[in-house]
mmCIF file of C-alpha atoms in Angstrom:
data_model
loop_
_atom_site.group_PDB
_atom_site.id
_atom_site.type_symbol
_atom_site.label_atom_id
_atom_site.label_comp_id
_atom_site.label_asym_id
_atom_site.label_seq_id
_atom_site.Cartn_x
_atom_site.Cartn_y
_atom_site.Cartn_z
ATOM 1 C CA UNK A 1 -23.550 -92.066 100.345
ATOM 2 C CA UNK A 2 -23.172 -88.932 98.631
ATOM 3 C CA UNK A 3 -19.896 -86.289 98.761
ATOM 4 C CA UNK A 4 -21.711 -84.631 102.023
ATOM 5 C CA UNK A 5 -21.375 -87.821 104.014
ATOM 6 C CA UNK A 6 -17.366 -88.188 103.292
ATOM 7 C CA UNK A 7 -17.119 -83.869 103.732
ATOM 8 C CA UNK A 8 -18.566 -84.625 107.440
ATOM 9 C CA UNK A 9 -16.172 -87.341 108.138
ATOM 10 C CA UNK A 10 -13.238 -85.233 107.288
ATOM 11 C CA UNK A 11 -14.524 -82.183 108.878
ATOM 12 C CA UNK A 12 -15.385 -83.610 112.289
ATOM 13 C CA UNK A 13 -12.819 -82.239 114.966
ATOM 14 C CA UNK A 14 -14.600 -82.672 118.316
ATOM 15 C CA UNK A 15 -12.290 -83.628 121.101
ATOM 16 C CA UNK A 16 -12.935 -87.286 122.620
ATOM 17 C CA UNK A 17 -13.914 -87.469 125.992
ATOM 18 C CA UNK A 18 -15.157 -90.356 128.052
ATOM 19 C CA UNK A 19 -17.788 -90.024 130.340
ATOM 20 C CA UNK A 20 -17.858 -93.739 132.105
ATOM 21 C CA UNK A 21 -14.561 -95.019 133.414
ATOM 22 C CA UNK A 22 -13.610 -98.370 131.669
ATOM 23 C CA UNK A 23 -14.957 -101.645 132.403
ATOM 24 C CA UNK A 24 -14.248 -102.709 136.190
ATOM 25 C CA UNK A 25 -13.851 -106.251 135.226
ATOM 26 C CA UNK A 26 -10.356 -108.032 135.663
ATOM 27 C CA UNK A 27 -9.672 -108.881 132.078
ATOM 28 C CA UNK A 28 -10.387 -106.426 129.281
ATOM 29 C CA UNK A 29 -10.565 -107.195 125.624
ATOM 30 C CA UNK A 30 -7.709 -105.878 123.266
ATOM 31 C CA UNK A 31 -6.605 -105.055 119.974
ATOM 32 C CA UNK A 32 -3.763 -107.345 118.754
ATOM 33 C CA UNK A 33 -1.418 -104.906 117.157
ATOM 34 C CA UNK A 34 -0.885 -105.346 113.466
ATOM 35 C CA UNK A 35 -4.080 -107.968 112.938
ATOM 36 C CA UNK A 36 -6.110 -105.700 110.995
ATOM 37 C CA UNK A 37 -6.130 -107.072 107.303
ATOM 38 C CA UNK A 38 -8.254 -105.960 104.342
ATOM 39 C CA UNK A 39 -9.946 -109.501 102.753
ATOM 40 C CA UNK A 40 -11.131 -108.416 99.391
ATOM 41 C CA UNK A 41 -13.685 -106.044 98.209
ATOM 42 C CA UNK A 42 -17.306 -106.904 98.522
ATOM 43 C CA UNK A 43 -18.560 -105.025 95.826
ATOM 44 C CA UNK A 44 -18.566 -103.826 92.176
ATOM 45 C CA UNK A 45 -17.122 -105.566 89.757
ATOM 46 C CA UNK A 46 -13.251 -105.161 89.826
ATOM 47 C CA UNK A 47 -11.075 -105.203 92.775
ATOM 48 C CA UNK A 48 -8.273 -102.443 92.054
ATOM 49 C CA UNK A 49 -6.083 -103.061 95.020
ATOM 50 C CA UNK A 50 -6.091 -107.003 94.342
ATOM 51 C CA UNK A 51 -5.864 -106.558 90.567
ATOM 52 C CA UNK A 52 -8.946 -109.235 90.140
ATOM 53 C CA UNK A 53 -12.741 -109.526 89.401
ATOM 54 C CA UNK A 54 -14.668 -109.725 92.816
ATOM 55 C CA UNK A 55 -16.364 -112.589 93.660
ATOM 56 C CA UNK A 56 -19.891 -111.373 93.428
ATOM 57 C CA UNK A 57 -19.343 -109.225 90.393
ATOM 58 C CA UNK A 58 -22.227 -107.292 91.423
ATOM 59 C CA UNK A 59 -22.298 -104.947 88.626
ATOM 60 C CA UNK A 60 -22.361 -107.591 85.777
ATOM 61 C CA UNK A 61 -24.821 -109.856 87.600
ATOM 62 C CA UNK A 62 -27.277 -106.959 89.052
ATOM 63 C CA UNK A 63 -26.245 -103.714 87.850
ATOM 64 C CA UNK A 64 -24.623 -102.480 91.500
ATOM 65 C CA UNK A 65 -21.840 -100.666 90.174
ATOM 66 C CA UNK A 66 -20.949 -99.217 93.630
ATOM 67 C CA UNK A 67 -22.026 -98.633 97.002
ATOM 68 C CA UNK A 68 -21.493 -98.168 101.024
ATOM 69 C CA UNK A 69 -22.537 -99.360 104.158
ATOM 70 C CA UNK A 70 -23.246 -102.844 104.334
ATOM 71 C CA UNK A 71 -24.949 -103.505 108.020
ATOM 72 C CA UNK A 72 -25.605 -107.203 108.322
ATOM 73 C CA UNK A 73 -28.103 -109.288 110.299
ATOM 74 C CA UNK A 74 -29.129 -113.087 110.196
ATOM 75 C CA UNK A 75 -32.403 -113.974 108.423
ATOM 76 C CA UNK A 76 -33.577 -117.220 107.709
ATOM 77 C CA UNK A 77 -30.074 -119.114 107.115
ATOM 78 C CA UNK A 78 -28.831 -115.846 105.162
ATOM 79 C CA UNK A 79 -26.579 -113.104 106.414
ATOM 80 C CA UNK A 80 -28.486 -110.169 105.042
ATOM 81 C CA UNK A 81 -26.783 -106.763 104.085
ATOM 82 C CA UNK A 82 -28.242 -103.238 103.955
ATOM 83 C CA UNK A 83 -26.108 -101.048 101.796
ATOM 84 C CA UNK A 84 -26.234 -97.388 101.268
ATOM 85 C CA UNK A 85 -26.678 -94.913 98.414
ATOM 86 C CA UNK A 86 -25.882 -97.291 95.734
ATOM 87 C CA UNK A 87 -24.699 -96.213 92.085
ATOM 88 C CA UNK A 88 -26.388 -98.398 89.149
ATOM 89 C CA UNK A 89 -29.870 -96.504 89.043
ATOM 90 C CA UNK A 90 -31.058 -92.755 88.994
ATOM 91 C CA UNK A 91 -31.176 -91.384 92.518
ATOM 92 C CA UNK A 92 -29.388 -92.276 95.738
ATOM 93 C CA UNK A 93 -31.383 -95.758 96.389
ATOM 94 C CA UNK A 94 -30.790 -98.179 99.022
ATOM 95 C CA UNK A 95 -30.531 -101.977 98.208
ATOM 96 C CA UNK A 96 -30.664 -104.873 100.152
ATOM 97 C CA UNK A 97 -28.385 -108.158 99.728
ATOM 98 C CA UNK A 98 -27.333 -111.415 101.080
ATOM 99 C CA UNK A 99 -25.314 -114.182 101.130
ATOM 100 C CA UNK A 100 -25.234 -118.114 102.038
ATOM 101 C CA UNK A 101 -21.510 -118.120 102.616
ATOM 102 C CA UNK A 102 -19.996 -119.426 105.822
ATOM 103 C CA UNK A 103 -16.408 -118.374 104.746
ATOM 104 C CA UNK A 104 -15.806 -114.657 105.241
ATOM 105 C CA UNK A 105 -13.300 -114.544 102.200
ATOM 106 C CA UNK A 106 -15.699 -116.377 99.717
ATOM 107 C CA UNK A 107 -18.857 -114.283 100.416
ATOM 108 C CA UNK A 108 -20.699 -114.074 97.027
ATOM 109 C CA UNK A 109 -23.876 -111.409 97.300
ATOM 110 C CA UNK A 110 -26.950 -111.827 95.712
ATOM 111 C CA UNK A 111 -29.954 -109.048 95.360
ATOM 112 C CA UNK A 112 -33.431 -109.294 94.460
ATOM 113 C CA UNK A 113 -34.004 -107.828 90.746
ATOM 114 C CA UNK A 114 -36.709 -105.650 89.063
ATOM 115 C CA UNK A 115 -38.485 -106.042 86.406
ATOM 116 C CA UNK A 116 -35.848 -104.171 84.078
ATOM 117 C CA UNK A 117 -33.112 -107.316 85.440
ATOM 118 C CA UNK A 118 -31.271 -104.781 87.944
ATOM 119 C CA UNK A 119 -31.235 -104.453 91.482
ATOM 120 C CA UNK A 120 -34.734 -103.873 93.401
ATOM 121 C CA UNK A 121 -33.957 -100.843 95.788
ATOM 122 C CA UNK A 122 -35.259 -101.190 99.222
ATOM 123 C CA UNK A 123 -38.312 -99.240 99.387
ATOM 124 C CA UNK A 124 -40.514 -98.289 102.244
ATOM 125 C CA UNK A 125 -43.477 -96.163 101.215
ATOM 126 C CA UNK A 126 -44.416 -93.101 102.730
ATOM 127 C CA UNK A 127 -40.915 -91.968 103.590
ATOM 128 C CA UNK A 128 -38.042 -90.271 101.855
ATOM 129 C CA UNK A 129 -35.247 -92.261 100.554
ATOM 130 C CA UNK A 130 -32.497 -90.367 98.875
ATOM 131 C CA UNK A 131 -29.085 -89.241 99.823
ATOM 132 C CA UNK A 132 -28.176 -89.974 103.785
ATOM 133 C CA UNK A 133 -31.595 -91.540 104.094
ATOM 134 C CA UNK A 134 -30.353 -94.976 104.493
ATOM 135 C CA UNK A 135 -31.304 -98.076 106.513
ATOM 136 C CA UNK A 136 -29.003 -98.400 109.399
ATOM 137 C CA UNK A 137 -29.804 -101.719 111.081
ATOM 138 C CA UNK A 138 -32.071 -104.635 110.785
ATOM 139 C CA UNK A 139 -33.173 -107.622 112.797
ATOM 140 C CA UNK A 140 -34.858 -110.705 112.050
ATOM 141 C CA UNK A 141 -37.891 -111.881 114.561
ATOM 142 C CA UNK A 142 -40.237 -114.867 114.046
ATOM 143 C CA UNK A 143 -39.463 -114.974 110.505
ATOM 144 C CA UNK A 144 -40.159 -111.338 109.940
ATOM 145 C CA UNK A 145 -37.665 -108.641 108.583
ATOM 146 C CA UNK A 146 -37.205 -105.385 110.590
ATOM 147 C CA UNK A 147 -34.941 -102.517 109.249
ATOM 148 C CA UNK A 148 -34.735 -98.949 110.791
ATOM 149 C CA UNK A 149 -34.565 -96.246 107.873
ATOM 150 C CA UNK A 150 -33.024 -92.664 108.169
ATOM 151 C CA UNK A 151 -35.195 -89.953 106.361
ATOM 152 C CA UNK A 152 -35.716 -86.529 106.435
ATOM 153 C CA UNK A 153 -32.263 -85.207 105.346
ATOM 154 C CA UNK A 154 -32.164 -81.466 105.102
ATOM 155 C CA UNK A 155 -29.190 -78.722 105.056
ATOM 156 C CA UNK A 156 -29.888 -78.180 108.671
ATOM 157 C CA UNK A 157 -30.076 -81.675 109.752
ATOM 158 C CA UNK A 158 -27.952 -84.331 107.869
ATOM 159 C CA UNK A 159 -30.304 -87.429 109.245
ATOM 160 C CA UNK A 160 -33.847 -85.926 110.284
ATOM 161 C CA UNK A 161 -35.433 -89.078 112.046
ATOM 162 C CA UNK A 162 -35.614 -92.885 112.088
ATOM 163 C CA UNK A 163 -38.408 -94.961 111.190
ATOM 164 C CA UNK A 164 -39.015 -98.916 111.425
ATOM 165 C CA UNK A 165 -40.120 -100.832 108.341
ATOM 166 C CA UNK A 166 -41.125 -104.730 108.120
ATOM 167 C CA UNK A 167 -41.159 -107.205 105.618
ATOM 168 C CA UNK A 168 -42.972 -110.481 105.511
ATOM 169 C CA UNK A 169 -41.431 -111.509 101.928
ATOM 170 C CA UNK A 170 -37.810 -111.656 102.900
ATOM 171 C CA UNK A 171 -36.908 -108.086 101.792
ATOM 172 C CA UNK A 172 -38.792 -107.819 98.827
ATOM 173 C CA UNK A 173 -41.291 -105.370 100.261
ATOM 174 C CA UNK A 174 -41.555 -103.463 103.152
ATOM 175 C CA UNK A 175 -44.229 -101.772 105.286
ATOM 176 C CA UNK A 176 -43.860 -98.664 107.897
ATOM 177 C CA UNK A 177 -44.535 -99.588 110.910
ATOM 178 C CA UNK A 178 -43.840 -96.701 113.453
ATOM 179 C CA UNK A 179 -41.295 -93.439 113.553
ATOM 180 C CA UNK A 180 -38.716 -94.653 116.191
ATOM 181 C CA UNK A 181 -37.093 -91.413 116.799
ATOM 182 C CA UNK A 182 -36.140 -87.604 116.502
ATOM 183 C CA UNK A 183 -33.808 -87.544 118.953
ATOM 184 C CA UNK A 184 -31.317 -90.285 120.342
ATOM 185 C CA UNK A 185 -32.156 -93.478 117.950
ATOM 186 C CA UNK A 186 -31.369 -92.153 114.381
ATOM 187 C CA UNK A 187 -28.714 -94.545 113.522
ATOM 188 C CA UNK A 188 -28.985 -97.906 115.134
ATOM 189 C CA UNK A 189 -27.834 -101.172 115.578
ATOM 190 C CA UNK A 190 -29.965 -104.205 116.827
ATOM 191 C CA UNK A 191 -28.930 -106.974 118.879
ATOM 192 C CA UNK A 192 -30.909 -110.224 120.364
ATOM 193 C CA UNK A 193 -30.143 -111.183 123.474
ATOM 194 C CA UNK A 194 -31.543 -112.712 126.451
ATOM 195 C CA UNK A 195 -35.390 -112.410 125.793
ATOM 196 C CA UNK A 196 -34.663 -108.616 124.615
ATOM 197 C CA UNK A 197 -34.018 -106.770 121.563
ATOM 198 C CA UNK A 198 -31.256 -103.989 122.445
ATOM 199 C CA UNK A 199 -31.430 -100.845 120.007
ATOM 200 C CA UNK A 200 -28.089 -99.134 120.261
ATOM 201 C CA UNK A 201 -28.702 -95.542 118.781
ATOM 202 C CA UNK A 202 -27.057 -92.289 118.252
ATOM 203 C CA UNK A 203 -28.877 -88.695 117.572
ATOM 204 C CA UNK A 204 -27.340 -86.077 115.333
ATOM 205 C CA UNK A 205 -25.306 -87.495 112.940
ATOM 206 C CA UNK A 206 -21.559 -87.171 114.025
ATOM 207 C CA UNK A 207 -22.602 -84.935 116.696
ATOM 208 C CA UNK A 208 -23.700 -87.429 119.352
ATOM 209 C CA UNK A 209 -22.822 -90.409 121.541
ATOM 210 C CA UNK A 210 -24.457 -93.736 121.686
ATOM 211 C CA UNK A 211 -27.612 -94.410 123.761
ATOM 212 C CA UNK A 212 -29.713 -97.756 124.508
ATOM 213 C CA UNK A 213 -33.320 -99.034 124.389
ATOM 214 C CA UNK A 214 -34.561 -102.254 124.651
ATOM 215 C CA UNK A 215 -37.963 -103.975 123.591
ATOM 216 C CA UNK A 216 -39.646 -107.658 124.031
ATOM 217 C CA UNK A 217 -39.332 -109.261 120.477
ATOM 218 C CA UNK A 218 -42.987 -109.425 120.219
ATOM 219 C CA UNK A 219 -43.490 -105.828 120.953
ATOM 220 C CA UNK A 220 -41.000 -104.326 118.515
ATOM 221 C CA UNK A 221 -43.947 -103.185 116.490
ATOM 222 C CA UNK A 222 -45.048 -101.023 119.405
ATOM 223 C CA UNK A 223 -42.977 -98.056 120.312
ATOM 224 C CA UNK A 224 -44.654 -97.139 123.504
ATOM 225 C CA UNK A 225 -43.101 -100.541 124.906
ATOM 226 C CA UNK A 226 -39.537 -99.346 124.217
ATOM 227 C CA UNK A 227 -37.701 -98.821 127.494
ATOM 228 C CA UNK A 228 -34.752 -96.866 127.694
ATOM 229 C CA UNK A 229 -31.228 -97.250 129.594
ATOM 230 C CA UNK A 230 -31.058 -94.663 132.096
ATOM 231 C CA UNK A 231 -27.931 -95.466 134.184
ATOM 232 C CA UNK A 232 -27.169 -98.090 136.586
ATOM 233 C CA UNK A 233 -27.821 -98.093 140.187
ATOM 234 C CA UNK A 234 -25.527 -98.390 143.322
ATOM 235 C CA UNK A 235 -24.899 -102.288 142.544
ATOM 236 C CA UNK A 236 -24.635 -101.521 138.615
ATOM 237 C CA UNK A 237 -27.897 -102.686 138.053
ATOM 238 C CA UNK A 238 -29.378 -101.168 134.829
ATOM 239 C CA UNK A 239 -32.131 -98.563 135.126
ATOM 240 C CA UNK A 240 -34.765 -98.738 132.457
ATOM 241 C CA UNK A 241 -36.996 -95.681 131.594
ATOM 242 C CA UNK A 242 -40.416 -95.020 129.728
ATOM 243 C CA UNK A 243 -39.280 -91.801 127.891
ATOM 244 C CA UNK A 244 -36.517 -91.349 125.558
ATOM 245 C CA UNK A 245 -35.578 -88.010 126.742
ATOM 246 C CA UNK A 246 -34.359 -90.194 129.897
ATOM 247 C CA UNK A 247 -31.801 -92.273 127.939
ATOM 248 C CA UNK A 248 -28.144 -91.528 128.883
ATOM 249 C CA UNK A 249 -25.321 -92.109 126.914
ATOM 250 C CA UNK A 250 -23.560 -95.418 127.540
ATOM 251 C CA UNK A 251 -19.908 -93.232 126.850
ATOM 252 C CA UNK A 252 -19.238 -89.844 125.858
ATOM 253 C CA UNK A 253 -17.722 -89.541 122.338
ATOM 254 C CA UNK A 254 -20.088 -86.922 120.841
ATOM 255 C CA UNK A 255 -19.277 -87.542 117.185
ATOM 256 C CA UNK A 256 -19.771 -90.853 116.308
ATOM 257 C CA UNK A 257 -21.164 -91.836 112.751
ATOM 258 C CA UNK A 258 -21.964 -95.274 111.683
ATOM 259 C CA UNK A 259 -21.586 -97.912 114.476
ATOM 260 C CA UNK A 260 -22.234 -101.619 114.629
ATOM 261 C CA UNK A 261 -22.638 -104.010 118.122
ATOM 262 C CA UNK A 262 -22.316 -107.654 118.260
ATOM 263 C CA UNK A 263 -21.884 -110.101 121.131
ATOM 264 C CA UNK A 264 -18.612 -112.640 120.724
ATOM 265 C CA UNK A 265 -19.378 -115.624 122.294
ATOM 266 C CA UNK A 266 -15.651 -117.010 122.187
ATOM 267 C CA UNK A 267 -14.544 -113.624 124.760
ATOM 268 C CA UNK A 268 -17.969 -113.094 126.363
ATOM 269 C CA UNK A 269 -17.607 -109.752 125.392
ATOM 270 C CA UNK A 270 -20.103 -107.283 123.412
ATOM 271 C CA UNK A 271 -18.088 -105.094 121.147
ATOM 272 C CA UNK A 272 -18.699 -101.929 119.503
ATOM 273 C CA UNK A 273 -17.008 -100.814 116.157
ATOM 274 C CA UNK A 274 -17.437 -97.132 114.810
ATOM 275 C CA UNK A 275 -15.625 -94.134 113.307
ATOM 276 C CA UNK A 276 -15.247 -90.723 114.513
ATOM 277 C CA UNK A 277 -13.789 -87.407 113.284
ATOM 278 C CA UNK A 278 -11.073 -87.922 116.100
ATOM 279 C CA UNK A 279 -9.286 -90.663 116.178
ATOM 280 C CA UNK A 280 -9.085 -91.097 112.733
ATOM 281 C CA UNK A 281 -10.081 -94.959 111.719
ATOM 282 C CA UNK A 282 -12.132 -97.709 113.507
ATOM 283 C CA UNK A 283 -12.548 -97.686 117.062
ATOM 284 C CA UNK A 284 -13.249 -100.460 119.292
ATOM 285 C CA UNK A 285 -14.976 -100.384 122.943
ATOM 286 C CA UNK A 286 -16.370 -103.456 124.781
ATOM 287 C CA UNK A 287 -18.461 -104.422 127.698
ATOM 288 C CA UNK A 288 -19.769 -107.283 129.545
ATOM 289 C CA UNK A 289 -23.222 -106.484 129.342
ATOM 290 C CA UNK A 290 -25.193 -104.421 126.952
ATOM 291 C CA UNK A 291 -25.241 -101.669 128.659
ATOM 292 C CA UNK A 292 -21.701 -101.535 130.270
ATOM 293 C CA UNK A 293 -19.651 -100.291 131.986
ATOM 294 C CA UNK A 294 -17.870 -99.959 128.313
ATOM 295 C CA UNK A 295 -14.101 -99.782 127.801
ATOM 296 C CA UNK A 296 -12.161 -96.830 126.752
ATOM 297 C CA UNK A 297 -11.522 -96.720 123.028
ATOM 298 C CA UNK A 298 -8.907 -98.308 120.979
ATOM 299 C CA UNK A 299 -8.102 -97.863 117.263
ATOM 300 C CA UNK A 300 -8.387 -101.282 115.251
ATOM 301 C CA UNK A 301 -7.771 -99.734 112.137
ATOM 302 C CA UNK A 302 -5.617 -96.513 111.263
ATOM 303 C CA UNK A 303 -5.620 -95.733 107.302
ATOM 304 C CA UNK A 304 -1.740 -95.094 107.763
ATOM 305 C CA UNK A 305 -0.425 -97.893 110.268
ATOM 306 C CA UNK A 306 -2.726 -100.568 108.553
ATOM 307 C CA UNK A 307 -1.741 -100.242 105.069
ATOM 308 C CA UNK A 308 -4.980 -98.249 104.067
ATOM 309 C CA UNK A 309 -3.882 -95.346 102.091
ATOM 310 C CA UNK A 310 -2.282 -96.438 98.900
ATOM 311 C CA UNK A 311 -3.167 -99.900 99.101
ATOM 312 C CA UNK A 312 -6.847 -99.955 98.973
ATOM 313 C CA UNK A 313 -8.053 -96.314 99.993
ATOM 314 C CA UNK A 314 -6.996 -93.505 97.462
ATOM 315 C CA UNK A 315 -4.664 -90.874 98.052
ATOM 316 C CA UNK A 316 -5.278 -87.419 96.385
ATOM 317 C CA UNK A 317 -3.188 -87.310 93.193
ATOM 318 C CA UNK A 318 -2.589 -83.284 94.671
ATOM 319 C CA UNK A 319 -0.889 -84.896 97.730
ATOM 320 C CA UNK A 320 0.490 -88.095 96.080
ATOM 321 C CA UNK A 321 1.829 -86.207 93.132
ATOM 322 C CA UNK A 322 0.666 -89.416 90.292
ATOM 323 C CA UNK A 323 -2.082 -91.516 90.323
ATOM 324 C CA UNK A 324 -2.130 -94.815 92.489
ATOM 325 C CA UNK A 325 -4.513 -96.740 90.409
ATOM 326 C CA UNK A 326 -7.183 -96.909 93.333
ATOM 327 C CA UNK A 327 -9.466 -93.894 92.481
ATOM 328 C CA UNK A 328 -12.863 -94.000 90.816
ATOM 329 C CA UNK A 329 -13.106 -92.455 87.478
ATOM 330 C CA UNK A 330 -13.080 -88.165 87.470
ATOM 331 C CA UNK A 331 -12.341 -88.411 91.371
ATOM 332 C CA UNK A 332 -8.876 -88.625 91.539
ATOM 333 C CA UNK A 333 -8.549 -85.434 93.638
ATOM 334 C CA UNK A 334 -10.692 -86.690 96.304
ATOM 335 C CA UNK A 335 -9.251 -88.873 99.185
ATOM 336 C CA UNK A 336 -10.572 -92.214 100.325
ATOM 337 C CA UNK A 337 -11.805 -92.438 103.948
ATOM 338 C CA UNK A 338 -12.641 -95.430 106.432
ATOM 339 C CA UNK A 339 -16.222 -95.395 107.695
ATOM 340 C CA UNK A 340 -19.373 -98.049 108.189
ATOM 341 C CA UNK A 341 -17.537 -100.823 110.217
ATOM 342 C CA UNK A 342 -20.477 -103.386 110.509
ATOM 343 C CA UNK A 343 -19.504 -106.643 112.206
ATOM 344 C CA UNK A 344 -20.373 -109.795 110.442
ATOM 345 C CA UNK A 345 -21.201 -111.963 113.607
ATOM 346 C CA UNK A 346 -21.422 -114.886 111.984
ATOM 347 C CA UNK A 347 -17.776 -115.138 111.057
ATOM 348 C CA UNK A 348 -16.360 -114.595 114.493
ATOM 349 C CA UNK A 349 -14.069 -117.408 115.497
ATOM 350 C CA UNK A 350 -11.345 -118.231 118.362
ATOM 351 C CA UNK A 351 -11.110 -119.264 121.729
ATOM 352 C CA UNK A 352 -12.168 -118.079 125.370
ATOM 353 C CA UNK A 353 -9.048 -115.899 125.210
ATOM 354 C CA UNK A 354 -8.827 -114.981 121.684
ATOM 355 C CA UNK A 355 -11.360 -114.292 119.118
ATOM 356 C CA UNK A 356 -11.048 -112.852 115.294
ATOM 357 C CA UNK A 357 -14.159 -110.704 114.008
ATOM 358 C CA UNK A 358 -14.737 -109.865 110.858
ATOM 359 C CA UNK A 359 -16.506 -106.750 109.237
ATOM 360 C CA UNK A 360 -17.416 -104.498 106.625
ATOM 361 C CA UNK A 361 -15.946 -101.287 105.909
ATOM 362 C CA UNK A 362 -16.510 -98.476 103.424
ATOM 363 C CA UNK A 363 -13.654 -96.298 101.845
ATOM 364 C CA UNK A 364 -15.423 -93.620 99.795
ATOM 365 C CA UNK A 365 -12.807 -93.505 97.396
ATOM 366 C CA UNK A 366 -13.300 -96.364 95.603
ATOM 367 C CA UNK A 367 -16.642 -95.755 96.477
ATOM 368 C CA UNK A 368 -17.118 -99.724 97.598
ATOM 369 C CA UNK A 369 -17.282 -101.756 100.486
ATOM 370 C CA UNK A 370 -14.170 -103.821 101.778
ATOM 371 C CA UNK A 371 -14.409 -106.897 104.188
ATOM 372 C CA UNK A 372 -11.813 -106.532 107.129
ATOM 373 C CA UNK A 373 -10.710 -108.334 109.847
ATOM 374 C CA UNK A 374 -9.111 -107.797 113.059
ATOM 375 C CA UNK A 375 -7.836 -110.046 115.962
ATOM 376 C CA UNK A 376 -9.135 -109.296 119.844
ATOM 377 C CA UNK A 377 -7.527 -110.640 123.094
ATOM 378 C CA UNK A 378 -8.387 -110.658 126.933
ATOM 379 C CA UNK A 379 -5.779 -109.114 128.851
ATOM 380 C CA UNK A 380 -5.401 -108.041 132.293
ATOM 381 C CA UNK A 381 -7.287 -104.707 132.594
ATOM 382 C CA UNK A 382 -4.752 -101.689 132.711
ATOM 383 C CA UNK A 383 -2.120 -103.282 130.807
#
């Protein structure tokens, strides 16, 4: 994303509070201390932190100089990535990439090429697609690709609304289906389970918490078929409402930026990763059902604790007093910063009590996407 994205990331200072009690199960998913590691740089040509060429060499092969985000979903055997504002063409255009790799440490990206031999922008006719107007989440149903895009960025509102688009040719061309939300489901993450497409959504960028909706896969193109999570009954059963206004937050943290949700089969938990103003870093929450109750948040990546700053995230020369060799050209005064933690579910591994997750994470300066990993373990609640 452009400079306004990380400016907001640094300026968000709302205090954290949680509106729901931690999950009541006997065991909860906990972060294994010191387990978070950077694997590699996913995008661009040269990994400054590692001092080596990237596996994908996205600039040489496709003209993708640098980019961010990288929300992923499975489609016809490919792991597809939705990247945000991408450098290499005029304007803040977005791009869809994919990999066939089964190894998270050997991901090689491919992109569609336009007539000029460079990457083909992800285009949805009928909407604006500039800065802060990005594809936030996608899902594949019956061989059709569905993507939610944000649009209508303005000075008053960072992301004005979201729309749903579909592609019948694997992401080369998209068709606008309907407006999804102007309120609670602008940034989204989708997950297919139990015969439902669960759509997690946040509203005003960095000023809202996450809500939940669901729809039958066959009805995803019909906005009127959406059902919204309205809380739980006395026995903990989910209540589903017909109107978006009745959707309630899954937990209270009114400054969530980018986020992702996935189910982890080894430990039988849903996991959400997100970035916010406070606490700094990437926060994890977990639940046994799609709607919760969700655990309290725990930081799985801290840029100071986990070898971010000065290792693969730039420290401003104003603070460091010298160049750390990580900055993009002409950006030496700009700090790096973590955002966009998107779980790559195909790479989850582990046993019934412990698992390892892999996810993409953007670091702002350099303006590239990293591959990260963290280990999680089931522990007695309250430990």
